[in-house]
Short mmCIF file of C-alpha atoms and ligand atoms in Angstrom, two decimals:
data_model
loop_
_atom_site.label_atom_id
_atom_site.label_comp_id
_atom_site.label_asym_id
_atom_site.label_seq_id
_atom_site.Cartn_x
_atom_site.Cartn_y
_atom_site.Cartn_z
CA UNK A 1 5.46 -4.81 24.53
CA UNK A 2 4.32 -2.18 27.01
CA UNK A 3 3.13 1.22 25.85
CA UNK A 4 5.95 3.59 24.95
CA UNK A 5 6.11 7.35 25.32
CA UNK A 6 6.45 9.38 22.13
CA UNK A 7 5.72 12.82 23.63
CA UNK A 8 4.49 14.13 26.97
CA UNK A 9 1.30 12.18 27.74
CA UNK A 10 1.31 10.61 24.27
CA UNK A 11 2.02 6.90 23.96
CA UNK A 12 2.38 4.22 21.31
CA UNK A 13 0.56 0.97 22.00
CA UNK A 14 -0.64 -1.88 19.82
CA UNK A 15 0.61 -5.23 18.68
CA UNK A 16 3.53 -6.42 16.58
CA UNK A 17 2.39 -9.35 14.45
CA UNK A 18 5.78 -10.98 13.94
CA UNK A 19 4.54 -14.17 12.32
CA UNK A 20 1.72 -13.01 10.05
CA UNK A 21 2.58 -13.91 6.47
CA UNK A 22 -0.55 -13.02 4.49
CA UNK A 23 -2.91 -10.05 4.46
CA UNK A 24 -6.37 -9.98 2.87
CA UNK A 25 -5.72 -13.62 1.92
CA UNK A 26 -3.69 -12.10 -0.95
CA UNK A 27 -0.76 -9.92 0.06
CA UNK A 28 2.45 -11.64 1.23
CA UNK A 29 3.93 -10.19 4.43
CA UNK A 30 7.58 -11.32 4.40
CA UNK A 31 8.39 -8.96 7.28
CA UNK A 32 5.20 -9.41 9.34
CA UNK A 33 3.33 -6.27 10.33
CA UNK A 34 2.06 -4.25 13.29
CA UNK A 35 -1.22 -2.63 14.32
CA UNK A 36 -0.30 0.61 16.07
CA UNK A 37 -2.55 2.35 18.57
CA UNK A 38 -1.92 5.72 20.19
CA UNK A 39 -3.02 7.13 23.53
CA UNK A 40 -3.31 10.88 24.10
CA UNK A 41 -3.93 12.01 27.66
CA UNK A 42 -5.12 15.61 28.11
CA UNK A 43 -5.69 17.31 31.45
CA UNK A 44 -9.44 16.74 31.09
CA UNK A 45 -10.04 13.93 28.61
CA UNK A 46 -8.28 10.88 27.26
CA UNK A 47 -8.38 9.63 23.66
CA UNK A 48 -7.33 6.32 22.16
CA UNK A 49 -6.58 6.32 18.44
CA UNK A 50 -7.52 3.09 16.63
CA UNK A 51 -7.34 -0.48 17.91
CA UNK A 52 -5.82 -3.73 16.61
CA UNK A 53 -6.62 -6.77 14.51
CA UNK A 54 -9.17 -8.95 16.34
CA UNK A 55 -6.78 -11.80 17.32
CA UNK A 56 -4.52 -9.20 18.99
CA UNK A 57 -7.22 -7.53 21.08
CA UNK A 58 -5.97 -9.07 24.33
CA UNK A 59 -2.55 -7.50 23.75
CA UNK A 60 -4.15 -4.06 23.58
CA UNK A 61 -6.39 -4.65 26.58
CA UNK A 62 -3.34 -5.70 28.63
CA UNK A 63 -1.54 -2.48 27.62
CA UNK A 64 -4.57 -0.53 28.80
CA UNK A 65 -4.63 -2.21 32.21
CA UNK A 66 -3.28 0.92 33.92
CA UNK A 67 -5.39 3.33 31.90
CA UNK A 68 -8.48 3.87 34.06
CA UNK A 69 -10.39 6.08 31.68
CA UNK A 70 -10.82 6.57 27.94
CA UNK A 71 -13.30 9.24 26.89
CA UNK A 72 -12.90 9.03 23.15
CA UNK A 73 -11.99 6.15 20.88
CA UNK A 74 -11.08 7.50 17.46
CA UNK A 75 -11.36 5.23 14.44
CA UNK A 76 -9.48 6.57 11.43
CA UNK A 77 -10.33 3.65 9.19
CA UNK A 78 -12.98 0.94 9.43
CA UNK A 79 -10.90 -1.98 8.14
CA UNK A 80 -10.77 -4.66 10.78
CA UNK A 81 -7.00 -4.65 11.34
CA UNK A 82 -7.57 -1.29 13.07
CA UNK A 83 -11.22 -1.46 14.04
CA UNK A 84 -11.44 -5.08 15.15
CA UNK A 85 -10.75 -4.26 18.80
CA UNK A 86 -13.37 -1.48 19.00
CA UNK A 87 -16.15 -3.58 20.60
CA UNK A 88 -13.81 -4.84 23.32
CA UNK A 89 -12.44 -1.36 24.07
CA UNK A 90 -15.94 0.13 24.22
CA UNK A 91 -16.93 -2.64 26.59
CA UNK A 92 -13.87 -1.95 28.79
CA UNK A 93 -14.66 1.79 28.85
CA UNK A 94 -18.46 2.15 29.00
CA UNK A 95 -18.17 5.95 29.12
CA UNK A 96 -16.12 6.15 25.90
CA UNK A 97 -17.58 7.60 22.71
CA UNK A 98 -16.44 6.31 19.33
CA UNK A 99 -15.52 9.20 17.00
CA UNK A 100 -15.48 8.52 13.26
CA UNK A 101 -15.83 10.26 9.90
CA UNK A 102 -19.33 10.55 8.50
CA UNK A 103 -18.71 7.79 5.96
CA UNK A 104 -17.17 5.46 8.53
CA UNK A 105 -20.29 5.29 10.66
CA UNK A 106 -22.30 3.07 8.32
CA UNK A 107 -19.25 1.05 7.26
CA UNK A 108 -18.41 0.23 10.87
CA UNK A 109 -22.05 -0.65 11.53
CA UNK A 110 -21.85 -3.13 8.65
CA UNK A 111 -18.64 -4.73 9.90
CA UNK A 112 -18.77 -4.81 13.69
CA UNK A 113 -21.27 -5.15 16.53
CA UNK A 114 -21.10 -1.55 17.79
CA UNK A 115 -24.16 0.02 19.47
CA UNK A 116 -25.26 3.00 17.35
CA UNK A 117 -25.59 5.23 20.41
CA UNK A 118 -21.87 4.85 21.14
CA UNK A 119 -20.86 6.37 17.77
CA UNK A 120 -20.50 10.08 17.03
CA UNK A 121 -19.23 11.60 13.80
CA UNK A 122 -16.65 14.35 13.44
CA UNK A 123 -16.43 16.70 10.47
CA UNK A 124 -13.45 17.39 8.28
CA UNK A 125 -11.40 20.05 10.10
CA UNK A 126 -13.24 19.65 13.41
CA UNK A 127 -11.16 20.04 16.57
CA UNK A 128 -11.49 18.32 19.91
CA UNK A 129 -9.81 19.63 23.06
CA UNK A 130 -8.66 17.10 25.62
CA UNK A 131 -7.21 19.83 27.87
CA UNK A 132 -3.78 20.97 26.70
CA UNK A 133 -3.99 18.50 23.80
CA UNK A 134 -6.03 19.41 20.74
CA UNK A 135 -6.96 16.86 18.11
CA UNK A 136 -7.83 18.09 14.63
CA UNK A 137 -9.53 15.61 12.32
CA UNK A 138 -8.64 15.82 8.65
CA UNK A 139 -10.50 13.79 6.06
CA UNK A 140 -8.16 12.09 3.57
CA UNK A 141 -10.59 9.79 1.75
CA UNK A 142 -9.51 6.77 -0.24
CA UNK A 143 -6.31 5.94 1.56
CA UNK A 144 -7.45 3.32 0.84
CA UNK A 145 -11.14 3.14 1.76
CA UNK A 146 -13.64 5.96 1.28
CA UNK A 147 -14.00 6.80 4.98
CA UNK A 148 -10.36 7.38 5.92
CA UNK A 149 -9.25 10.35 7.99
CA UNK A 150 -6.13 11.34 9.92
CA UNK A 151 -5.68 13.22 13.20
CA UNK A 152 -3.29 16.07 13.91
CA UNK A 153 -2.25 16.55 17.52
CA UNK A 154 -1.61 20.26 17.36
CA UNK A 155 0.49 20.92 20.47
CA UNK A 156 2.97 18.12 19.72
CA UNK A 157 2.62 18.44 15.93
CA UNK A 158 2.16 14.70 15.50
CA UNK A 159 0.11 13.46 12.55
CA UNK A 160 -1.57 10.09 13.10
CA UNK A 161 -2.14 8.72 9.61
CA UNK A 162 -3.37 5.14 10.10
CA UNK A 163 -2.70 3.23 6.84
CA UNK A 164 -1.20 6.20 4.98
CA UNK A 165 2.62 6.09 5.14
CA UNK A 166 2.42 2.68 6.82
CA UNK A 167 4.71 -0.27 6.31
CA UNK A 168 4.16 -3.96 6.86
CA UNK A 169 7.23 -4.33 9.06
CA UNK A 170 7.33 -6.16 12.36
CA UNK A 171 10.04 -4.51 14.42
CA UNK A 172 10.75 -3.62 18.02
CA UNK A 173 12.00 -0.23 16.79
CA UNK A 174 9.60 2.52 17.75
CA UNK A 175 11.11 4.89 15.18
CA UNK A 176 11.95 4.21 11.55
CA UNK A 177 15.41 3.16 10.50
CA UNK A 178 15.04 4.85 7.11
CA UNK A 179 17.25 2.45 5.22
CA UNK A 180 15.39 -0.55 6.62
CA UNK A 181 11.86 0.78 6.26
CA UNK A 182 12.18 2.05 2.68
CA UNK A 183 11.46 -1.27 0.95
CA UNK A 184 8.55 -2.35 3.24
CA UNK A 185 7.06 1.15 2.94
CA UNK A 186 7.36 1.04 -0.86
CA UNK A 187 5.84 -2.43 -0.93
CA UNK A 188 2.98 -1.16 1.25
CA UNK A 189 2.45 1.82 -1.06
CA UNK A 190 2.47 -0.46 -4.11
CA UNK A 191 -0.02 -2.93 -2.72
CA UNK A 192 -2.39 -0.65 -0.83
CA UNK A 193 -2.04 2.96 -1.92
CA UNK A 194 -0.94 2.95 -5.56
CA UNK A 195 -4.47 2.35 -6.93
CA UNK A 196 -5.36 5.75 -5.44
CA UNK A 197 -2.17 7.58 -6.37
CA UNK A 198 -3.88 10.56 -8.01
CA UNK A 199 -5.88 11.30 -4.85
CA UNK A 200 -2.82 10.68 -2.72
CA UNK A 201 -0.92 13.31 -4.72
CA UNK A 202 -3.55 15.82 -3.56
CA UNK A 203 -3.48 14.53 0.01
CA UNK A 204 0.29 14.97 0.10
CA UNK A 205 -0.21 18.70 -0.34
CA UNK A 206 -2.48 18.75 2.71
CA UNK A 207 0.12 16.83 4.70
CA UNK A 208 2.85 19.23 3.58
CA UNK A 209 0.67 22.15 4.74
CA UNK A 210 0.31 20.56 8.16
CA UNK A 211 4.11 20.15 8.21
CA UNK A 212 4.12 17.58 11.01
CA UNK A 213 7.17 17.04 13.22
CA UNK A 214 6.29 13.36 13.51
CA UNK A 215 4.19 11.00 11.38
CA UNK A 216 2.75 8.10 13.35
CA UNK A 217 1.12 5.50 11.09
CA UNK A 218 -0.78 2.41 12.21
CA UNK A 219 1.52 -0.11 10.52
CA UNK A 220 5.29 -0.15 11.00
CA UNK A 221 7.53 2.34 12.76
CA UNK A 222 6.98 6.05 13.42
CA UNK A 223 8.70 8.67 11.26
CA UNK A 224 10.69 11.20 13.29
CA UNK A 225 11.73 12.78 10.03
CA UNK A 226 8.46 12.96 8.05
CA UNK A 227 10.20 14.46 5.04
CA UNK A 228 11.72 11.05 4.36
CA UNK A 229 8.38 9.33 3.76
CA UNK A 230 6.71 12.41 2.23
CA UNK A 231 9.51 12.67 -0.34
CA UNK A 232 9.36 8.94 -1.04
CA UNK A 233 5.60 9.12 -1.62
CA UNK A 234 5.99 12.19 -3.83
CA UNK A 235 8.38 10.26 -6.06
CA UNK A 236 6.31 7.07 -6.14
CA UNK A 237 3.13 8.98 -6.89
CA UNK A 238 4.24 11.68 -9.28
CA UNK A 239 7.72 11.17 -10.76
CA UNK A 240 7.77 9.99 -14.40
CA UNK A 241 8.18 6.24 -14.92
CA UNK A 242 11.74 4.93 -15.10
CA UNK A 243 13.48 3.33 -18.05
CA UNK A 244 12.52 -0.12 -16.82
CA UNK A 245 10.45 -3.08 -17.98
CA UNK A 246 8.57 -5.41 -15.67
CA UNK A 247 8.48 -8.87 -17.15
CA UNK A 248 6.15 -11.29 -15.34
CA UNK A 249 5.98 -14.62 -17.10
CA UNK A 250 5.13 -18.27 -16.83
CA UNK A 251 6.48 -21.02 -19.05
CA UNK A 252 5.29 -24.63 -19.36
CA UNK A 253 7.79 -26.18 -21.77
CA UNK A 254 10.47 -23.45 -21.89
CA UNK A 255 9.47 -21.78 -25.16
CA UNK A 256 8.06 -18.68 -23.45
CA UNK A 257 11.08 -18.67 -21.12
CA UNK A 258 13.37 -18.56 -24.18
CA UNK A 259 11.54 -15.45 -25.45
CA UNK A 260 11.73 -13.88 -22.00
CA UNK A 261 15.46 -14.46 -21.75
CA UNK A 262 16.05 -13.10 -25.25
CA UNK A 263 14.00 -10.00 -24.49
CA UNK A 264 15.83 -9.47 -21.21
CA UNK A 265 19.20 -9.64 -22.96
CA UNK A 266 18.08 -7.39 -25.79
CA UNK A 267 16.62 -4.76 -23.47
CA UNK A 268 19.68 -4.70 -21.24
CA UNK A 269 21.87 -4.27 -24.35
CA UNK A 270 19.76 -1.23 -25.18
CA UNK A 271 20.18 0.27 -21.72
CA UNK A 272 16.75 -0.67 -20.37
CA UNK A 273 16.47 -2.08 -16.84
CA UNK A 274 14.54 -5.37 -16.66
CA UNK A 275 12.83 -6.91 -13.65
CA UNK A 276 11.90 -10.50 -14.45
CA UNK A 277 9.35 -12.41 -12.36
CA UNK A 278 8.79 -16.11 -12.89
CA UNK A 279 5.19 -16.32 -11.71
CA UNK A 280 5.63 -19.95 -10.68
CA UNK A 281 7.81 -18.86 -7.77
CA UNK A 282 7.55 -15.09 -7.41
CA UNK A 283 6.37 -13.05 -4.44
CA UNK A 284 3.65 -10.87 -5.96
CA UNK A 285 4.59 -8.10 -3.53
CA UNK A 286 7.95 -7.79 -5.30
CA UNK A 287 6.12 -7.59 -8.61
CA UNK A 288 3.95 -4.82 -7.15
CA UNK A 289 7.04 -2.89 -6.00
CA UNK A 290 8.61 -3.15 -9.45
CA UNK A 291 5.43 -1.77 -10.99
CA UNK A 292 5.72 1.47 -8.98
CA UNK A 293 8.44 2.85 -11.28
CA UNK A 294 8.25 0.79 -14.48
CA UNK A 295 7.55 2.32 -17.89
CA UNK A 296 6.47 -0.90 -19.57
CA UNK A 297 5.03 -4.29 -18.67
CA UNK A 298 5.59 -7.31 -20.90
CA UNK A 299 3.59 -10.38 -19.90
CA UNK A 300 5.08 -13.70 -20.98
CA UNK A 301 2.59 -16.53 -21.33
CA UNK A 302 2.02 -19.75 -23.19
CA UNK A 303 -1.44 -20.37 -24.60
CA UNK A 304 -3.47 -22.81 -22.49
CA UNK A 305 -6.99 -23.92 -23.38
CA UNK A 306 -7.38 -21.11 -25.87
CA UNK A 307 -6.18 -18.27 -23.65
CA UNK A 308 -3.28 -17.08 -21.52
CA UNK A 309 -2.01 -19.23 -18.69
CA UNK A 310 -4.28 -18.39 -15.70
CA UNK A 311 -1.30 -17.28 -13.65
CA UNK A 312 -0.29 -14.78 -16.35
CA UNK A 313 -3.84 -13.45 -16.51
CA UNK A 314 -3.77 -13.07 -12.71
CA UNK A 315 -0.58 -10.99 -13.00
CA UNK A 316 -2.16 -8.83 -15.72
CA UNK A 317 -5.28 -8.30 -13.62
CA UNK A 318 -3.15 -7.44 -10.60
CA UNK A 319 -1.07 -4.96 -12.60
CA UNK A 320 -4.24 -3.29 -13.86
CA UNK A 321 -5.83 -3.14 -10.41
CA UNK A 322 -2.73 -1.57 -8.86
CA UNK A 323 -2.91 1.30 -11.38
CA UNK A 324 0.84 1.90 -11.77
CA UNK A 325 2.39 4.64 -13.90
CA UNK A 326 3.01 2.24 -16.82
CA UNK A 327 2.74 3.73 -20.31
CA UNK A 328 3.36 0.67 -22.50
CA UNK A 329 2.35 -2.99 -22.40
CA UNK A 330 2.55 -6.07 -24.56
CA UNK A 331 2.58 -9.85 -24.58
CA UNK A 332 5.14 -12.41 -25.64
CA UNK A 333 4.69 -16.15 -25.64
CA UNK A 334 4.31 -19.43 -27.34
CA UNK A 335 1.23 -21.26 -28.61
CA UNK A 336 0.44 -24.66 -30.09
CA UNK A 337 -2.51 -24.12 -32.41
CA UNK A 338 -3.99 -20.68 -31.76
CA UNK A 339 -5.94 -18.89 -29.06
CA UNK A 340 -6.66 -15.48 -27.63
CA UNK A 341 -3.82 -14.90 -25.18
CA UNK A 342 -2.98 -11.43 -26.46
CA UNK A 343 -6.56 -10.18 -26.50
CA UNK A 344 -7.26 -11.37 -22.97
CA UNK A 345 -4.05 -9.94 -21.48
CA UNK A 346 -4.46 -6.67 -23.40
CA UNK A 347 -8.10 -6.40 -22.25
CA UNK A 348 -6.99 -6.87 -18.67
CA UNK A 349 -4.29 -4.18 -18.86
CA UNK A 350 -6.14 -1.72 -21.13
CA UNK A 351 -6.15 1.86 -19.89
CA UNK A 352 -6.48 5.04 -21.93
CA UNK A 353 -2.90 6.14 -21.24
CA UNK A 354 -1.30 2.73 -21.85
CA UNK A 355 -0.21 1.96 -25.42
CA UNK A 356 -0.37 -1.73 -26.31
CA UNK A 357 2.70 -2.56 -28.39
CA UNK A 358 2.74 -5.29 -31.05
CA UNK A 359 3.01 -8.69 -29.35
CA UNK A 360 5.46 -11.43 -30.27
CA UNK A 361 3.95 -14.90 -30.37
CA UNK A 362 5.61 -17.99 -31.75
CA UNK A 363 4.28 -21.42 -32.62
CA UNK A 364 6.06 -23.93 -30.42
CA UNK A 365 9.80 -23.50 -29.95
CA UNK A 366 11.05 -20.01 -30.94
CA UNK A 367 12.96 -19.91 -34.23
CA UNK A 368 15.37 -17.30 -35.58
CA UNK A 369 12.53 -15.15 -36.94
CA UNK A 370 10.80 -15.16 -33.56
CA UNK A 371 13.99 -14.15 -31.77
CA UNK A 372 14.54 -11.39 -34.32
CA UNK A 373 11.00 -10.17 -33.60
CA UNK A 374 11.88 -10.06 -29.90
CA UNK A 375 14.92 -7.92 -30.73
CA UNK A 376 12.68 -5.56 -32.70
CA UNK A 377 10.33 -5.36 -29.71
CA UNK A 378 13.32 -4.39 -27.54
CA UNK A 379 14.16 -1.67 -30.10
CA UNK A 380 10.61 -0.37 -29.93
CA UNK A 381 10.54 -0.29 -26.13
CA UNK A 382 13.94 1.40 -25.84
CA UNK A 383 12.91 4.01 -28.42
CA UNK A 384 9.54 4.67 -26.77
CA UNK A 385 11.20 5.08 -23.36
CA UNK A 386 13.75 7.45 -24.83
CA UNK A 387 11.07 9.51 -26.57
CA UNK A 388 9.06 9.73 -23.34
CA UNK A 389 12.15 10.86 -21.45
CA UNK A 390 12.09 7.99 -18.95
CA UNK A 391 15.20 8.23 -16.80
FE1 FEO B 27 -4.35 -1.37 7.76
FE2 FEO B 27 -6.68 -0.70 5.45
O1 FEO B 27 -6.04 -1.40 7.01
#
C-alpha cells in the first residue's frame, strides 16, 4: 500500500504482514500483523517514526521513493520488528540522524549494524521542532522493553505509541473498527503487555494527561477515538478479576479429562464461568486472553515420568510469565503410582498474592470419591470468588 495521509503533512506508511502466523517463534498470529511507520513533514525538517520488520524493508523503501529527505529517524523501541529497517533507511538518507531514548542506544548497538555517530539520544520530555510540527518524546519504559518511549505530535495531538495499544491485526483499514479490533488488541495486551501491567497502569495516567486526539500504534489500525483503547486497557490492567476459571488441561487416557468435565459442570452450576483449553489443540493466545480477566486457574494434568505432563507445565509457566490478575490456583489430574505434579505446577505458578487451593488427584480412573472431591473444589472456588467480590 502507498502512504496514507492521517493529518496535514503526516502520513502512515509501513507494511501489512498478511500471512505471518507466528511471532517470537512463540506467539500465534491468527490475524497476521502490521509494522506501522509514520512520516511527519515540517516546514524545515522531516522525521520518520520507526521502520519495519527486516523482510519488509523493501516495502518501506518503495513507499519512501518520493520522499527526498529525512532528517530524523526516530526509534521508539529497539525490537527488530520496528528497528530492523533502520540500517537501510540510514543508508538511503545519509544526512538522517537516528533519535532514541538513552537506554535504546546500547540495545540498538547490540542488535543492529548502526554506526555510533549516526545515533543521538533524546531525553524524557525533550521537544524537537520540525517547523510547524513539534515532537515531544515521552519515556514509557517497559512497554515491553526497558527502552520504550512514545512521541506526541503537539500541533495535531497525535500520540505515536509503537507497541503500546497495538494489535496483531492485518487489515487494509487505516482506522480501527472498534468491534473488530477489540479481540486482537486484547490478545496483544495479554501476550505482550500484561507482564508489565502495574507499570502500564501508571503510564495510562500519563497518556490520559496528554489526552491525544489520535493514538497511532505500530501494530494494527490507528485509534481515532483513543478513549476506546484507553478504557479497554484500564479495565484489563486494573479492574478486579472476574468470576471465571481458566482450565488448561491435557489428558492421555481420559481420566484427567473426566475430572475437567466434572469440574466444568460443577463450576457452571455454581455460577462460575469456565474457559476450558485442551492443550493438545489450543491456541495459546486464546489461553492468554482468558487469563486477562480470570480469578482462578486450574491446571489439569496426568502424571508422566514423575511430574506433570510437559505441556501442562508449559501452560503453568506461561501463565506465571504473563502475570495475570489471578488470585487462586490449583491442580487436578490423574496418576498411576505417584509423582510430583502438584508441587511442580504450584512452584511454577507461585506468587505472593496467589493462593494455592487443595488439589484433586486420583489414581487411575476417577471414582465417586474423586468426583465428589471435584465438587468440593468447585464449592471452594465459588465461595472464594464470592468472598473476593469477583463479578
Ligand atoms: Fe512490536 Fe516489541 O515489538
